[in-house]
Amino acid sequence: MGTVTIGVSIAVPEPHGSRLQQLRAGFGDAAAYGIPTHVTLLPPTEVADMAVPAVEAHLAEVAAAGRPFPMRLSGTGTFRPLSPVVYVRVVEGAEACTRLQQQVRDPSGPVARELQFPYHPHVTVAHGIDEAAMDRAYEDLAGYEAEWPCTGFALYEQGADAVWRKLRDFPFGTVVVPPQGGHVDRGSVSAR
């Protein structure tokens, strides 16, 4: 039985995602192109590969109960000196992100885990690079602004090459469609 490293995040959509990824690479962050621009809901977590279907089922339940919400990024922050990270701040949508990550990591679910640091939604733009480049990222993006409606999240897997690849999207409010061909009692299906 093998293991895989997974993560769950909200993708920063285009054109913002590519722009921030290019800026991150420009600051000298070698990992920039292996990590899609995102707001983390579940940090890198190792699970048994056989557990992935249970994780997907759990995430589908979380997404089905969710509703779209506005996301807005504005300005920069840093976790230094505790952690070598500069980020763009989530100034709208942070509470919804916090609720979502709690649901994803629910103690009764398949990816229950403690976090190394308290949860703080953000978009990393520099990580583990020299201090001068960290300062430049902090200053250059101080006036950065972006907004979009968050309509769901996605499950990612980290490959052996350290690149994160999307496995599946989980749109909010998605109702599971019953298998075709069987009889469905329409009277028992409730409308949302």
Short mmCIF file of C-alpha atoms in Angstrom, two decimals:
data_model
loop_
_atom_site.label_atom_id
_atom_site.label_comp_id
_atom_site.label_asym_id
_atom_site.label_seq_id
_atom_site.Cartn_x
_atom_site.Cartn_y
_atom_site.Cartn_z
CA MET A 1 0.00 0.00 0.00
CA GLY A 2 1.49 3.34 -1.08
CA THR A 3 0.95 6.89 0.02
CA VAL A 4 0.32 10.16 -1.78
CA THR A 5 0.67 13.77 -0.70
CA ILE A 6 -2.50 15.74 -1.22
CA GLY A 7 -3.65 19.29 -0.60
CA VAL A 8 -6.94 21.14 -0.89
CA SER A 9 -7.10 24.75 -2.01
CA ILE A 10 -9.04 27.54 -3.64
CA ALA A 11 -7.41 28.42 -6.95
CA VAL A 12 -6.74 32.07 -7.69
CA PRO A 13 -8.38 32.43 -11.12
CA GLU A 14 -6.99 33.98 -14.29
CA PRO A 15 -5.57 36.43 -14.99
CA HIS A 16 -4.58 36.85 -11.33
CA GLY A 17 -3.20 33.34 -10.79
CA SER A 18 -0.68 33.45 -13.64
CA ARG A 19 0.34 37.02 -12.81
CA LEU A 20 1.12 36.17 -9.18
CA GLN A 21 2.91 32.98 -10.25
CA GLN A 22 5.12 34.97 -12.66
CA LEU A 23 5.87 37.53 -9.96
CA ARG A 24 6.73 34.75 -7.48
CA ALA A 25 9.16 33.26 -9.99
CA GLY A 26 10.60 36.72 -10.64
CA PHE A 27 11.40 37.12 -6.94
CA GLY A 28 13.55 33.98 -7.24
CA ASP A 29 11.18 31.40 -5.75
CA ALA A 30 12.18 28.20 -7.59
CA ALA A 31 8.97 26.43 -6.55
CA ALA A 32 6.72 29.05 -8.21
CA TYR A 33 5.82 27.09 -11.35
CA GLY A 34 5.24 23.83 -9.49
CA ILE A 35 2.58 25.33 -7.22
CA PRO A 36 -0.62 26.77 -8.71
CA THR A 37 -1.52 30.12 -7.11
CA HIS A 38 -3.98 29.35 -4.32
CA VAL A 39 -5.44 29.83 -0.86
CA THR A 40 -4.77 26.67 1.16
CA LEU A 41 -7.61 24.80 2.86
CA LEU A 42 -5.60 21.63 3.65
CA PRO A 43 -1.80 21.88 3.64
CA PRO A 44 0.33 19.06 2.19
CA THR A 45 -0.95 15.90 3.86
CA GLU A 46 0.24 12.34 3.32
CA VAL A 47 -2.55 9.76 3.00
CA ALA A 48 -2.76 6.15 1.87
CA ASP A 49 -3.44 6.07 -1.86
CA MET A 50 -6.42 3.80 -1.12
CA ALA A 51 -7.90 6.60 1.04
CA VAL A 52 -8.21 9.08 -1.86
CA PRO A 53 -11.78 7.96 -2.82
CA ALA A 54 -12.92 8.54 0.80
CA VAL A 55 -11.24 11.96 0.76
CA GLU A 56 -13.03 12.81 -2.51
CA ALA A 57 -16.39 11.70 -1.07
CA HIS A 58 -15.80 13.84 2.03
CA LEU A 59 -14.82 16.88 -0.07
CA ALA A 60 -17.92 16.40 -2.26
CA GLU A 61 -20.09 16.58 0.89
CA VAL A 62 -18.31 19.74 2.08
CA ALA A 63 -18.72 21.37 -1.34
CA ALA A 64 -22.38 20.36 -1.68
CA ALA A 65 -23.17 22.23 1.53
CA GLY A 66 -21.12 25.29 0.49
CA ARG A 67 -22.21 28.45 -1.26
CA PRO A 68 -20.20 30.89 -3.42
CA PHE A 69 -18.68 33.86 -1.61
CA PRO A 70 -16.67 36.93 -2.61
CA MET A 71 -12.88 36.76 -2.38
CA ARG A 72 -10.71 39.86 -2.36
CA LEU A 73 -6.95 40.15 -2.10
CA SER A 74 -5.30 43.39 -1.05
CA GLY A 75 -1.76 44.26 -0.02
CA THR A 76 0.92 42.11 1.55
CA GLY A 77 1.81 40.45 4.82
CA THR A 78 4.55 38.20 6.11
CA PHE A 79 5.02 35.36 8.57
CA ARG A 80 8.67 36.33 9.15
CA PRO A 81 10.54 35.70 11.37
CA LEU A 82 8.45 32.63 12.34
CA SER A 83 8.28 31.33 8.76
CA PRO A 84 10.07 32.67 5.62
CA VAL A 85 6.89 33.64 3.75
CA VAL A 86 5.57 36.81 2.11
CA TYR A 87 1.95 36.71 1.03
CA VAL A 88 -0.90 38.69 -0.46
CA ARG A 89 -3.61 39.21 2.15
CA VAL A 90 -7.14 37.80 1.87
CA VAL A 91 -9.23 40.78 3.02
CA GLU A 92 -12.65 39.44 2.01
CA GLY A 93 -13.61 35.78 2.18
CA ALA A 94 -11.23 34.93 5.05
CA GLU A 95 -14.04 33.83 7.39
CA ALA A 96 -15.53 31.58 4.70
CA CYS A 97 -12.06 30.08 4.04
CA THR A 98 -11.62 29.46 7.77
CA ARG A 99 -14.97 27.63 7.98
CA LEU A 100 -14.17 25.57 4.88
CA GLN A 101 -10.76 24.45 6.12
CA GLN A 102 -12.35 23.39 9.42
CA GLN A 103 -14.92 21.31 7.52
CA VAL A 104 -12.20 19.77 5.32
CA ARG A 105 -10.15 18.83 8.42
CA ASP A 106 -13.20 17.71 10.43
CA PRO A 107 -12.05 15.33 13.20
CA SER A 108 -14.51 12.67 12.00
CA GLY A 109 -13.35 12.91 8.37
CA PRO A 110 -10.61 11.15 6.41
CA VAL A 111 -8.11 14.06 6.58
CA ALA A 112 -8.40 15.11 10.21
CA ARG A 113 -5.13 16.71 11.23
CA GLU A 114 -3.66 19.37 13.43
CA LEU A 115 -1.96 22.36 11.83
CA GLN A 116 1.63 23.40 12.53
CA PHE A 117 0.51 27.06 12.77
CA PRO A 118 -2.92 28.66 13.35
CA TYR A 119 -4.90 28.88 10.10
CA HIS A 120 -4.49 32.19 8.27
CA PRO A 121 -5.85 32.35 4.70
CA HIS A 122 -3.35 33.96 2.31
CA VAL A 123 -1.71 33.66 -1.13
CA THR A 124 2.02 32.95 -0.90
CA VAL A 125 4.15 35.07 -3.25
CA ALA A 126 7.60 34.29 -1.82
CA HIS A 127 8.81 31.37 0.30
CA GLY A 128 12.26 30.45 1.52
CA ILE A 129 14.19 32.92 -0.63
CA ASP A 130 16.84 35.43 0.45
CA GLU A 131 15.77 38.31 2.69
CA ALA A 132 16.32 41.04 0.09
CA ALA A 133 14.03 39.25 -2.37
CA MET A 134 11.45 38.72 0.40
CA ASP A 135 11.56 42.46 1.12
CA ARG A 136 11.14 43.24 -2.57
CA ALA A 137 8.10 40.92 -2.84
CA TYR A 138 6.57 42.59 0.22
CA GLU A 139 7.11 46.08 -1.17
CA ASP A 140 6.33 45.41 -4.85
CA LEU A 141 2.94 43.84 -4.09
CA ALA A 142 1.90 46.21 -1.29
CA GLY A 143 -0.69 47.78 -3.61
CA TYR A 144 -1.85 44.52 -5.22
CA GLU A 145 -5.63 44.08 -5.57
CA ALA A 146 -7.75 41.27 -7.03
CA GLU A 147 -11.28 40.01 -6.51
CA TRP A 148 -13.51 37.22 -7.78
CA PRO A 149 -16.44 35.05 -6.70
CA CYS A 150 -15.17 31.84 -5.08
CA THR A 151 -17.36 29.04 -6.45
CA GLY A 152 -15.55 25.99 -5.09
CA PHE A 153 -12.21 24.39 -4.33
CA ALA A 154 -10.03 21.58 -5.65
CA LEU A 155 -8.04 18.53 -4.57
CA TYR A 156 -4.39 18.42 -5.66
CA GLU A 157 -1.67 15.77 -5.54
CA GLN A 158 2.04 16.46 -5.36
CA GLY A 159 4.01 14.41 -7.87
CA ALA A 160 7.44 12.87 -7.39
CA ASP A 161 8.75 15.92 -9.31
CA ALA A 162 7.34 18.19 -6.53
CA VAL A 163 4.76 19.65 -8.94
CA TRP A 164 1.18 19.98 -7.67
CA ARG A 165 -1.49 18.72 -10.10
CA LYS A 166 -5.24 19.09 -9.79
CA LEU A 167 -7.10 15.81 -9.32
CA ARG A 168 -10.64 17.16 -9.14
CA ASP A 169 -12.73 20.31 -8.77
CA PHE A 170 -15.44 20.55 -6.11
CA PRO A 171 -17.95 23.28 -7.04
CA PHE A 172 -20.19 24.59 -4.26
CA GLY A 173 -23.79 23.45 -4.07
CA THR A 174 -23.29 20.55 -6.46
CA VAL A 175 -25.97 17.93 -6.11
CA VAL A 176 -24.90 14.35 -6.86
CA VAL A 177 -26.74 13.06 -9.93
CA PRO A 178 -28.15 9.56 -9.48
CA PRO A 179 -27.00 6.86 -11.92
CA GLN A 180 -28.94 6.87 -15.19
CA GLY A 181 -31.17 3.98 -16.17
CA GLY A 182 -32.57 3.24 -12.73
CA HIS A 183 -35.93 4.33 -11.39
CA VAL A 184 -35.82 7.48 -9.30
CA ASP A 185 -38.79 8.42 -7.13
CA ARG A 186 -39.02 12.12 -8.03
CA GLY A 187 -41.46 12.70 -5.18
CA SER A 188 -38.74 12.12 -2.60
CA VAL A 189 -36.18 14.49 -4.13
CA SER A 190 -36.20 17.83 -2.36
CA ALA A 191 -35.32 21.05 -4.16
CA ARG A 192 -32.50 23.19 -2.80
#
